């Protein structure tokens, strides 16, 4: 059975990839925000795209530094995702979201943006300047220059969450509602 969907909700049919946290830093300032529209674009060199609204403080720092980090949070971090995703770092007086919410971070290797502890994956990214698409569509293209993952749930090039339910990635589907990555299924192999 099918039914017609109001076009204002059509993105929700596709938008159940992992929600991520975008961290950025420039000139001693740092920020972190939630983002759901992040997509791999290419393999070699690896590239991603991310949509970041022109009114965000994160975007201001990204455009100034030319870099950002993608942090992939897990179920254990849903409250953190909700907090950093609903409040602007620009509104905090004399502090930033990391300090305000007691978020522990560690230093990235190739960029200035901090990486959030407790996530299950991290990607360090350098922007490939595309001013037209950045300004028109809020879409950034970036090359991934380093990537890390929690070996408990990612190894040999694939996710495996069995035995670690709190480390499953999360998927924001709107209005504070999340899904967690489900169980693993493998396609059969013919002999």
Coordinates of N, CA, C and O in Angstrom, one line a residue:
X1 N 0.8 -1.2 0.0 CA 0.0 0.0 0.0 C 0.9 1.2 0.0 O 1.9 1.3 0.7
X2 N 0.6 2.2 -0.8 CA 1.4 3.4 -0.8 C 0.4 4.6 -0.7 O -0.8 4.5 -0.9
X3 N 1.0 5.7 -0.2 CA 0.2 6.9 -0.1 C 1.1 8.1 -0.5 O 2.3 8.1 -0.3
X4 N 0.5 9.2 -0.9 CA 1.2 10.4 -1.3 C 1.7 11.1 -0.1 O 1.0 11.3 0.9
X5 N 2.9 11.5 -0.1 CA 3.6 12.2 1.0 C 3.7 13.7 0.6 O 4.1 14.0 -0.5
X6 N 3.4 14.5 1.6 CA 3.6 15.9 1.4 C 5.1 16.2 1.1 O 6.0 15.6 1.9
X7 N 5.4 16.9 0.1 CA 6.8 17.1 -0.3 C 7.7 17.7 0.8 O 8.9 17.5 0.8
X8 N 7.1 18.4 1.8 CA 7.9 19.0 2.8 C 8.5 17.9 3.7 O 9.4 18.1 4.5
X9 N 8.0 16.7 3.6 CA 8.5 15.5 4.4 C 9.3 14.5 3.5 O 9.8 13.5 4.1
X10 N 9.5 14.8 2.3 CA 10.1 13.7 1.4 C 11.5 13.5 1.8 O 12.0 12.3 1.6
X11 N 12.3 14.4 2.3 CA 13.6 14.2 2.7 C 13.7 13.1 3.8 O 14.7 12.4 3.9
X12 N 12.7 13.0 4.6 CA 12.7 12.0 5.7 C 12.7 10.5 5.1 O 13.0 9.6 5.8
X13 N 12.3 10.4 3.9 CA 12.4 9.0 3.3 C 13.8 8.6 3.1 O 14.1 7.4 3.0
X14 N 14.7 9.5 2.9 CA 16.1 9.2 2.7 C 17.0 9.5 3.9 O 18.1 9.0 4.0
X15 N 16.6 10.4 4.7 CA 17.4 10.9 5.8 C 17.4 10.1 7.0 O 17.1 10.5 8.1
X16 N 17.9 8.8 6.9 CA 18.1 8.0 8.0 C 19.5 7.4 8.1 O 19.7 6.4 8.7
X17 N 20.4 8.1 7.4 CA 21.8 7.8 7.6 C 22.3 8.3 8.9 O 21.5 9.0 9.6
X18 N 23.5 8.0 9.4 CA 23.8 8.4 10.7 C 23.9 9.9 10.9 O 24.4 10.6 10.1
X19 N 23.3 10.3 12.0 CA 23.5 11.7 12.4 C 24.9 11.9 12.9 O 25.5 11.0 13.6
X20 N 25.5 13.0 12.6 CA 26.9 13.3 13.0 C 27.0 14.6 13.7 O 26.0 15.4 13.7
X21 N 28.1 14.8 14.3 CA 28.4 16.1 15.0 C 29.5 16.7 14.2 O 30.6 16.1 14.0
X22 N 29.3 17.9 13.7 CA 30.4 18.6 13.0 C 31.1 19.6 14.0 O 30.5 20.4 14.6
X23 N 32.4 19.4 14.1 CA 33.2 20.3 15.0 C 34.1 21.2 14.1 O 34.5 20.8 13.0
X24 N 34.3 22.3 14.7 CA 35.1 23.3 13.9 C 35.9 24.2 14.9 O 35.5 24.3 16.1
X25 N 36.9 24.8 14.4 CA 37.7 25.7 15.2 C 38.5 26.7 14.3 O 38.9 26.3 13.2
X26 N 38.7 27.9 14.9 CA 39.5 28.9 14.2 C 39.8 30.0 15.2 O 39.0 30.4 16.0
X27 N 41.1 30.3 15.2 CA 41.6 31.5 16.0 C 41.2 31.4 17.5 O 40.7 32.3 18.1
X28 N 41.3 30.2 18.1 CA 41.0 30.0 19.5 C 39.6 29.8 19.8 O 39.2 29.5 21.0
X29 N 38.7 29.8 18.8 CA 37.3 29.5 19.0 C 36.9 28.2 18.5 O 37.5 27.8 17.5
X30 N 36.0 27.5 19.1 CA 35.6 26.2 18.6 C 34.1 26.0 18.8 O 33.5 26.7 19.6
X31 N 33.5 25.1 18.1 CA 32.1 24.8 18.1 C 31.8 23.4 17.7 O 32.6 22.8 17.0
X32 N 30.6 22.9 18.0 CA 30.1 21.6 17.5 C 28.6 21.7 17.3 O 27.9 22.4 18.1
X33 N 28.1 21.1 16.3 CA 26.7 21.1 15.9 C 26.3 19.7 15.4 O 27.1 19.0 14.9
X34 N 25.0 19.4 15.5 CA 24.5 18.2 14.9 C 24.2 18.4 13.4 O 23.8 19.5 13.0
X35 N 24.4 17.4 12.6 CA 24.1 17.5 11.2 C 23.6 16.1 10.7 O 24.2 15.1 11.1
X36 N 22.6 16.1 9.9 CA 22.0 14.8 9.4 C 22.3 14.6 7.9 O 22.2 13.5 7.4
X37 N 22.6 15.7 7.2 CA 22.8 15.6 5.8 C 24.3 15.6 5.4 O 24.9 16.6 5.0
X38 N 24.9 14.4 5.6 CA 26.3 14.2 5.3 C 26.3 12.9 4.4 O 25.7 11.9 4.8
X39 N 27.1 13.0 3.4 CA 27.1 11.9 2.4 C 28.5 11.7 1.9 O 29.2 12.6 1.5
X40 N 28.9 10.4 1.8 CA 30.2 10.1 1.0 C 30.0 10.5 -0.4 O 28.9 10.4 -1.0
X41 N 31.1 11.0 -1.0 CA 31.0 11.5 -2.4 C 31.9 10.7 -3.3 O 31.6 10.4 -4.5
X42 N 33.1 10.4 -2.9 CA 34.1 9.7 -3.7 C 35.0 8.9 -2.9 O 35.1 9.0 -1.7
X43 N 35.8 8.0 -3.5 CA 36.6 7.0 -2.8 C 38.1 7.4 -2.8 O 38.7 7.3 -1.7
X44 N 38.7 7.9 -3.9 CA 40.1 8.1 -4.0 C 40.4 9.4 -4.7 O 40.4 9.3 -6.0
X45 N 40.8 10.5 -4.1 CA 40.8 10.6 -2.6 C 39.4 10.6 -2.1 O 38.4 11.1 -2.7
X46 N 39.2 10.2 -0.8 CA 37.9 10.2 -0.2 C 37.3 11.6 0.0 O 38.0 12.5 0.4
X47 N 36.1 11.7 -0.4 CA 35.4 13.0 -0.3 C 34.0 12.8 0.3 O 33.4 11.8 0.1
X48 N 33.6 13.9 1.0 CA 32.2 13.9 1.6 C 31.6 15.2 1.2 O 32.2 16.2 0.8
X49 N 30.2 15.2 1.4 CA 29.5 16.5 1.3 C 28.7 16.6 2.6 O 28.4 15.6 3.2
X50 N 28.5 17.9 3.0 CA 27.8 18.2 4.2 C 27.0 19.5 4.0 O 27.5 20.4 3.3
X51 N 25.8 19.5 4.4 CA 25.0 20.8 4.4 C 25.1 21.5 5.7 O 24.8 20.9 6.7
X52 N 25.6 22.7 5.6 CA 25.7 23.5 6.8 C 25.1 24.9 6.6 O 25.6 25.7 5.7
X53 N 24.0 25.2 7.2 CA 23.3 26.5 7.0 C 24.2 27.7 7.2 O 25.1 27.7 8.1
X54 N 24.0 28.7 6.4 CA 24.9 29.9 6.4 C 24.7 30.7 7.6 O 25.6 31.6 7.9
X55 N 23.7 30.5 8.4 CA 23.5 31.2 9.7 C 24.2 30.6 10.9 O 24.1 31.2 12.0
X56 N 24.8 29.5 10.7 CA 25.4 28.8 11.9 C 26.8 29.3 12.2 O 27.6 29.7 11.4
X57 N 27.1 29.3 13.5 CA 28.4 29.6 14.0 C 29.5 28.6 13.5 O 30.6 29.0 13.2
X58 N 29.1 27.4 13.4 CA 30.0 26.3 12.9 C 30.4 26.7 11.5 O 31.6 26.6 11.2
X59 N 29.5 27.1 10.7 CA 29.9 27.5 9.3 C 30.9 28.7 9.3 O 31.8 28.7 8.5
X60 N 30.6 29.6 10.1 CA 31.6 30.8 10.2 C 33.0 30.3 10.5 O 33.9 30.7 9.9
X61 N 33.1 29.4 11.5 CA 34.4 28.8 11.8 C 35.0 28.0 10.7 O 36.2 28.0 10.4
X62 N 34.2 27.2 10.0 CA 34.6 26.3 8.9 C 35.1 27.2 7.8 O 36.2 26.9 7.2
X63 N 34.4 28.2 7.4 CA 34.8 29.1 6.3 C 36.1 29.8 6.6 O 36.9 30.0 5.7
X64 N 36.3 30.1 7.9 CA 37.5 30.8 8.3 C 38.7 29.9 8.3 O 39.8 30.3 7.9
X65 N 38.5 28.6 8.7 CA 39.6 27.7 8.8 C 39.9 26.8 7.6 O 41.0 26.3 7.4
X66 N 38.8 26.6 6.9 CA 38.9 25.7 5.7 C 38.8 24.2 6.1 O 39.1 23.4 5.2
X67 N 38.5 23.9 7.3 CA 38.5 22.5 7.8 C 37.3 22.3 8.7 O 36.8 23.2 9.3
X68 N 37.0 21.0 8.9 CA 36.0 20.6 10.0 C 36.2 19.1 10.2 O 36.9 18.4 9.5
X69 N 35.6 18.7 11.3 CA 35.6 17.3 11.6 C 34.2 16.7 11.7 O 33.3 17.4 12.1
X70 N 34.1 15.5 11.2 CA 32.8 14.8 11.4 C 33.0 13.8 12.5 O 33.9 12.9 12.4
X71 N 32.2 13.9 13.5 CA 32.2 13.0 14.7 C 31.0 12.1 14.6 O 29.9 12.7 14.4
X72 N 31.1 10.8 14.6 CA 29.9 9.9 14.5 C 29.5 9.4 15.9 O 30.2 8.6 16.5
X73 N 28.5 10.0 16.5 CA 28.1 9.7 17.8 C 27.3 8.3 17.9 O 26.9 7.8 16.8
X74 N 27.0 7.9 19.1 CA 26.3 6.6 19.3 C 25.2 6.8 20.3 O 25.0 7.9 20.8
X75 N 24.4 5.7 20.5 CA 23.3 5.8 21.4 C 23.6 6.4 22.7 O 22.8 7.2 23.2
X76 N 24.7 6.1 23.3 CA 25.1 6.7 24.6 C 25.2 8.2 24.6 O 25.2 8.8 25.6
X77 N 25.2 8.8 23.4 CA 25.4 10.3 23.3 C 24.2 11.0 22.7 O 24.2 12.1 22.4
X78 N 23.0 10.3 22.8 CA 21.8 11.0 22.2 C 21.5 12.3 22.9 O 21.2 13.3 22.2
X79 N 21.7 12.4 24.2 CA 21.4 13.7 24.9 C 22.4 14.8 24.5 O 22.0 15.9 24.3
X80 N 23.6 14.4 24.3 CA 24.6 15.3 23.8 C 24.3 15.8 22.4 O 24.3 17.1 22.1
X81 N 23.9 14.9 21.5 CA 23.5 15.3 20.2 C 22.3 16.3 20.2 O 22.3 17.3 19.5
X82 N 21.3 16.0 21.0 CA 20.2 16.9 21.2 C 20.6 18.3 21.7 O 20.1 19.3 21.1
X83 N 21.4 18.3 22.7 CA 21.9 19.6 23.2 C 22.6 20.4 22.2 O 22.3 21.6 22.0
X84 N 23.7 19.8 21.6 CA 24.5 20.6 20.7 C 23.8 20.9 19.4 O 24.1 21.8 18.7
X85 N 22.7 20.1 19.1 CA 22.0 20.3 17.9 C 20.8 21.3 18.0 O 20.3 21.8 17.0
X86 N 20.5 21.7 19.2 CA 19.4 22.7 19.4 C 19.8 24.0 19.9 O 18.9 24.9 20.1
X87 N 21.1 24.2 20.3 CA 21.5 25.5 20.8 C 22.7 26.0 20.0 O 23.5 25.2 19.5
X88 N 22.8 27.3 19.8 CA 23.9 27.9 19.0 C 25.0 28.2 19.9 O 24.9 28.8 21.0
X89 N 26.2 27.9 19.5 CA 27.4 28.3 20.2 C 27.6 29.8 20.2 O 28.3 30.3 21.1
X90 N 27.0 30.5 19.3 CA 27.1 31.9 19.2 C 26.4 32.6 20.4 O 26.8 33.7 20.8
X91 N 25.4 31.9 21.0 CA 24.7 32.4 22.1 C 25.4 32.3 23.4 O 24.9 32.9 24.4
X92 N 26.4 31.5 23.5 CA 27.1 31.3 24.8 C 28.1 32.4 25.0 O 28.8 32.8 24.2
X93 N 28.0 33.0 26.2 CA 28.8 34.1 26.6 C 30.1 33.6 27.3 O 30.1 33.1 28.3
X94 N 31.3 33.9 26.6 CA 32.6 33.6 27.2 C 32.9 32.1 27.3 O 33.8 31.8 28.0
X95 N 32.2 31.3 26.6 CA 32.5 29.8 26.7 C 32.1 29.2 25.3 O 31.7 29.9 24.4
X96 N 32.2 27.9 25.2 CA 31.8 27.2 24.0 C 31.0 26.0 24.4 O 30.9 25.7 25.6
X97 N 30.4 25.3 23.4 CA 29.6 24.1 23.7 C 30.4 23.0 24.5 O 29.8 22.3 25.3
X98 N 31.7 22.9 24.1 CA 32.5 21.8 24.8 C 32.5 22.1 26.3 O 32.3 21.2 27.1
X99 N 32.8 23.3 26.7 CA 32.9 23.7 28.1 C 31.5 23.7 28.7 O 31.3 23.2 29.8
X100 N 30.5 24.3 28.0 CA 29.2 24.5 28.5 C 28.6 23.1 28.9 O 27.9 23.0 29.9
X101 N 28.8 22.1 28.1 CA 28.1 20.8 28.3 C 29.1 19.7 28.8 O 28.8 18.6 28.9
X102 N 30.3 20.2 29.2 CA 31.3 19.2 29.8 C 31.7 18.2 28.8 O 31.9 17.0 29.2
X103 N 31.9 18.5 27.5 CA 32.3 17.6 26.5 C 33.8 17.4 26.4 O 34.5 18.4 26.3
X104 N 34.2 16.2 26.5 CA 35.7 15.9 26.4 C 36.0 15.7 24.9 O 35.3 15.1 24.2
X105 N 37.2 16.3 24.6 CA 37.6 16.2 23.2 C 39.1 15.8 23.2 O 39.8 15.9 24.2
X106 N 39.5 15.4 22.0 CA 40.9 15.2 21.8 C 41.4 15.9 20.5 O 40.6 16.3 19.7
X107 N 42.7 16.0 20.4 CA 43.2 16.8 19.3 C 43.3 16.0 18.0 O 43.7 14.8 18.0
X108 N 42.8 16.7 16.9 CA 42.9 16.1 15.6 C 44.4 16.1 15.1 O 45.2 16.8 15.7
X109 N 44.6 15.4 14.1 CA 46.0 15.2 13.6 C 46.3 16.2 12.5 O 47.4 16.8 12.4
X110 N 45.4 16.5 11.6 CA 45.7 17.2 10.4 C 44.9 18.6 10.3 O 45.1 19.4 9.4
X111 N 44.0 18.8 11.2 CA 43.2 20.0 11.2 C 43.1 20.6 12.6 O 43.7 20.0 13.5
X112 N 42.5 21.7 12.8 CA 42.4 22.4 14.1 C 41.1 22.0 14.9 O 41.1 22.2 16.1
X113 N 40.1 21.5 14.2 CA 38.9 21.2 14.9 C 39.1 20.0 15.9 O 39.8 19.1 15.7
X114 N 38.5 20.2 17.1 CA 38.6 19.1 18.1 C 37.7 17.9 17.7 O 36.7 18.0 17.0
X115 N 38.1 16.7 18.3 CA 37.3 15.5 18.0 C 36.7 15.1 19.4 O 37.3 15.1 20.4
X116 N 35.4 14.8 19.3 CA 34.6 14.5 20.5 C 34.9 13.1 21.0 O 34.7 12.1 20.3
X117 N 35.3 13.0 22.3 CA 35.4 11.6 22.9 C 34.1 10.9 23.0 O 33.0 11.5 23.1
X118 N 34.1 9.6 22.9 CA 32.9 8.8 23.1 C 32.2 8.5 21.8 O 31.3 7.6 21.8
X119 N 32.6 9.1 20.7 CA 32.0 8.8 19.4 C 32.6 7.5 18.9 O 33.6 6.9 19.5
X120 N 32.0 6.9 17.8 CA 32.5 5.7 17.3 C 33.3 5.8 16.0 O 33.9 4.9 15.6
X121 N 33.4 7.1 15.5 CA 34.2 7.3 14.3 C 34.4 8.8 14.2 O 33.6 9.6 14.7
X122 N 35.5 9.2 13.5 CA 35.9 10.6 13.3 C 36.6 10.7 12.0 O 37.4 9.9 11.6
X123 N 36.2 11.8 11.3 CA 36.8 12.1 10.0 C 37.3 13.5 10.0 O 36.5 14.4 10.3
X124 N 38.6 13.7 9.7 CA 39.1 15.1 9.5 C 39.0 15.5 8.1 O 39.4 14.7 7.2
X125 N 38.5 16.7 7.9 CA 38.1 17.1 6.5 C 38.7 18.5 6.2 O 38.6 19.4 7.0
X126 N 39.1 18.6 4.9 CA 39.6 19.9 4.4 C 38.6 20.3 3.2 O 38.4 19.5 2.3
X127 N 38.1 21.5 3.3 CA 37.1 22.0 2.3 C 37.8 22.1 0.9 O 38.9 22.5 0.8
X128 N 37.1 21.6 -0.1 CA 37.4 21.8 -1.5 C 36.5 23.0 -1.9 O 35.3 22.9 -2.0
X129 N 37.1 24.2 -2.1 CA 36.3 25.4 -2.3 C 35.4 25.3 -3.5 O 35.9 25.0 -4.6
X130 N 34.1 25.5 -3.3 CA 33.1 25.5 -4.4 C 32.1 26.6 -4.0 O 31.0 26.4 -3.5
X131 N 32.6 27.9 -4.1 CA 31.8 29.0 -3.6 C 30.3 29.0 -4.1 O 29.4 29.3 -3.3
X132 N 30.1 28.7 -5.3 CA 28.7 28.7 -5.9 C 27.8 27.8 -5.1 O 26.7 28.2 -4.6
X133 N 28.2 26.5 -4.9 CA 27.3 25.6 -4.3 C 27.3 25.8 -2.8 O 26.2 25.6 -2.1
X134 N 28.3 26.3 -2.2 CA 28.3 26.7 -0.8 C 27.3 27.8 -0.5 O 26.5 27.7 0.4
X135 N 27.4 28.8 -1.3 CA 26.5 30.0 -1.1 C 25.1 29.7 -1.6 O 24.1 30.2 -1.0
X136 N 24.9 29.0 -2.6 CA 23.5 28.7 -3.2 C 22.8 27.6 -2.4 O 21.6 27.8 -2.1
X137 N 23.5 26.5 -2.1 CA 22.8 25.4 -1.5 C 23.3 25.0 -0.1 O 22.9 24.0 0.5
X138 N 24.2 25.8 0.5 CA 24.8 25.5 1.8 C 25.5 24.1 1.8 O 25.7 23.5 2.9
X139 N 26.0 23.7 0.7 CA 26.6 22.4 0.5 C 28.1 22.5 0.4 O 28.6 23.3 -0.4
X140 N 28.8 21.8 1.3 CA 30.3 21.8 1.3 C 30.8 20.5 0.8 O 30.3 19.4 1.2
X141 N 31.8 20.6 0.0 CA 32.5 19.4 -0.5 C 33.9 19.4 0.2 O 34.5 20.4 0.3
X142 N 34.3 18.3 0.8 CA 35.5 18.2 1.5 C 36.3 16.9 1.2 O 35.6 15.9 1.0
X143 N 37.6 17.0 1.3 CA 38.4 15.8 1.2 C 38.7 15.3 2.6 O 39.0 16.1 3.5
X144 N 38.5 14.0 2.8 CA 38.8 13.4 4.1 C 40.3 13.1 4.2 O 40.9 12.4 3.3
X145 N 41.0 13.8 5.1 CA 42.5 13.6 5.2 C 42.9 12.7 6.3 O 44.1 12.3 6.3
X146 N 42.0 12.3 7.2 CA 42.3 11.3 8.2 C 41.0 10.8 8.7 O 40.0 11.5 8.8
X147 N 41.0 9.5 9.1 CA 39.8 8.9 9.7 C 40.1 7.9 10.7 O 41.2 7.2 10.6
X148 N 39.3 7.8 11.7 CA 39.5 6.9 12.9 C 38.2 6.2 13.3 O 37.2 6.8 13.0
X149 N 38.3 5.1 13.9 CA 37.1 4.4 14.4 C 37.4 3.6 15.7 O 38.5 3.2 15.9
X150 N 36.3 3.4 16.4 CA 36.4 2.6 17.6 C 36.5 1.1 17.2 O 35.5 0.6 16.6
X151 N 37.6 0.5 17.4 CA 37.8 -0.9 16.9 C 36.8 -1.9 17.5 O 36.7 -3.0 16.9
X152 N 36.1 -1.6 18.6 CA 35.1 -2.5 19.1 C 34.0 -2.6 18.1 O 33.3 -3.7 18.1
X153 N 33.7 -1.6 17.3 CA 32.5 -1.7 16.5 C 32.8 -1.4 15.0 O 31.9 -1.5 14.2
X154 N 34.1 -1.2 14.7 CA 34.4 -1.0 13.3 C 35.8 -1.6 13.1 O 36.8 -1.1 13.7
X155 N 35.9 -2.6 12.2 CA 37.2 -3.2 11.9 C 37.1 -3.9 10.5 O 36.0 -4.2 10.1
X156 N 38.2 -4.1 9.9 CA 38.2 -4.8 8.6 C 37.3 -4.1 7.6 O 36.6 -4.8 6.8
X157 N 37.1 -2.8 7.7 CA 36.3 -2.0 6.8 C 34.8 -2.1 6.9 O 34.1 -1.8 6.0
X158 N 34.4 -2.6 8.1 CA 32.9 -2.7 8.3 C 32.5 -2.5 9.7 O 33.3 -2.8 10.6
X159 N 31.2 -2.1 9.9 CA 30.6 -2.0 11.2 C 30.2 -3.3 11.7 O 29.8 -4.2 11.0
X160 N 30.3 -3.5 13.0 CA 29.9 -4.8 13.7 C 29.5 -4.4 15.1 O 30.4 -4.4 16.0
X161 N 28.3 -4.1 15.4 CA 27.8 -3.6 16.6 C 27.4 -4.7 17.7 O 27.1 -4.3 18.8
X162 N 27.4 -5.9 17.2 CA 27.0 -7.0 18.1 C 27.8 -7.0 19.4 O 29.1 -6.9 19.4
X163 N 27.1 -7.0 20.5 CA 27.8 -7.0 21.8 C 28.0 -5.6 22.4 O 28.5 -5.5 23.5
X164 N 27.7 -4.6 21.6 CA 27.9 -3.2 22.0 C 26.7 -2.3 21.7 O 26.8 -1.4 20.9
X165 N 25.6 -2.6 22.3 CA 24.3 -1.9 22.0 C 24.4 -0.4 22.2 O 23.8 0.3 21.4
X166 N 25.1 0.1 23.2 CA 25.2 1.5 23.4 C 26.1 2.2 22.4 O 26.2 3.5 22.4
X167 N 26.9 1.5 21.6 CA 27.8 2.1 20.6 C 27.2 2.1 19.2 O 27.9 2.5 18.2
X168 N 25.9 1.7 19.1 CA 25.3 1.7 17.7 C 25.1 3.2 17.3 O 24.9 4.1 18.1
X169 N 25.3 3.5 16.0 CA 25.2 4.8 15.5 C 23.7 5.2 15.6 O 22.8 4.3 15.6
X170 N 23.4 6.5 15.6 CA 22.1 7.0 15.7 C 21.7 7.7 14.4 O 22.5 8.3 13.7
X171 N 20.4 7.8 14.2 CA 19.8 8.4 13.0 C 18.6 9.3 13.4 O 17.6 8.8 13.8
X172 N 18.8 10.6 13.2 CA 17.8 11.5 13.6 C 16.8 11.6 12.4 O 17.2 11.8 11.3
X173 N 15.5 11.4 12.7 CA 14.5 11.4 11.7 C 13.6 12.6 11.8 O 12.7 12.7 11.0
X174 N 13.8 13.5 12.7 CA 13.0 14.7 12.9 C 12.4 14.8 14.3 O 12.1 13.8 14.9
X175 N 12.3 16.1 14.7 CA 11.6 16.4 16.0 C 12.1 15.7 17.2 O 11.4 15.3 18.1
X176 N 13.4 15.4 17.3 CA 14.0 14.8 18.5 C 13.9 13.3 18.5 O 14.2 12.6 19.5
X177 N 13.4 12.7 17.4 CA 13.2 11.2 17.3 C 14.5 10.6 16.6 O 14.9 11.1 15.6
X178 N 15.0 9.5 17.2 CA 16.1 8.9 16.7 C 15.8 7.4 16.5 O 15.0 6.8 17.2
X179 N 16.5 6.8 15.5 CA 16.6 5.3 15.4 C 18.1 5.0 15.6 O 19.0 5.8 15.4
X180 N 18.3 3.7 16.1 CA 19.6 3.2 16.2 C 19.9 2.2 15.1 O 19.0 1.5 14.6
X181 N 21.1 2.1 14.7 CA 21.5 1.1 13.7 C 21.1 -0.3 14.2 O 21.3 -0.6 15.3
X182 N 20.4 -1.0 13.3 CA 19.9 -2.3 13.7 C 20.9 -3.5 13.6 O 22.1 -3.2 13.6
X183 N 20.3 -4.6 13.6 CA 21.2 -5.8 13.5 C 21.8 -6.0 12.2 O 21.3 -5.5 11.2
X184 N 22.8 -6.8 12.1 CA 23.6 -7.1 10.9 C 22.9 -8.3 10.1 O 22.5 -9.2 10.8
X185 N 22.9 -8.2 8.8 CA 22.4 -9.2 8.0 C 23.4 -9.4 6.8 O 23.8 -8.4 6.2
X186 N 23.7 -10.6 6.4 CA 24.6 -10.8 5.3 C 23.9 -11.5 4.2 O 23.1 -12.4 4.4
X187 N 24.2 -11.0 3.0 CA 23.6 -11.7 1.8 C 24.2 -13.1 1.6 O 25.4 -13.2 1.9
X188 N 23.5 -14.0 1.2 CA 24.0 -15.4 1.0 C 24.9 -15.4 -0.2 O 24.9 -14.6 -1.1
X189 N 25.8 -16.4 -0.1 CA 26.8 -16.6 -1.2 C 26.5 -18.0 -1.8 O 26.4 -19.0 -1.2
X190 N 26.5 -18.0 -3.1 CA 26.3 -19.3 -3.8 C 27.6 -20.0 -3.9 O 28.7 -19.4 -4.1
X191 N 27.5 -21.3 -3.9 CA 28.7 -22.2 -4.0 C 29.2 -22.3 -5.4 O 28.6 -22.1 -6.3

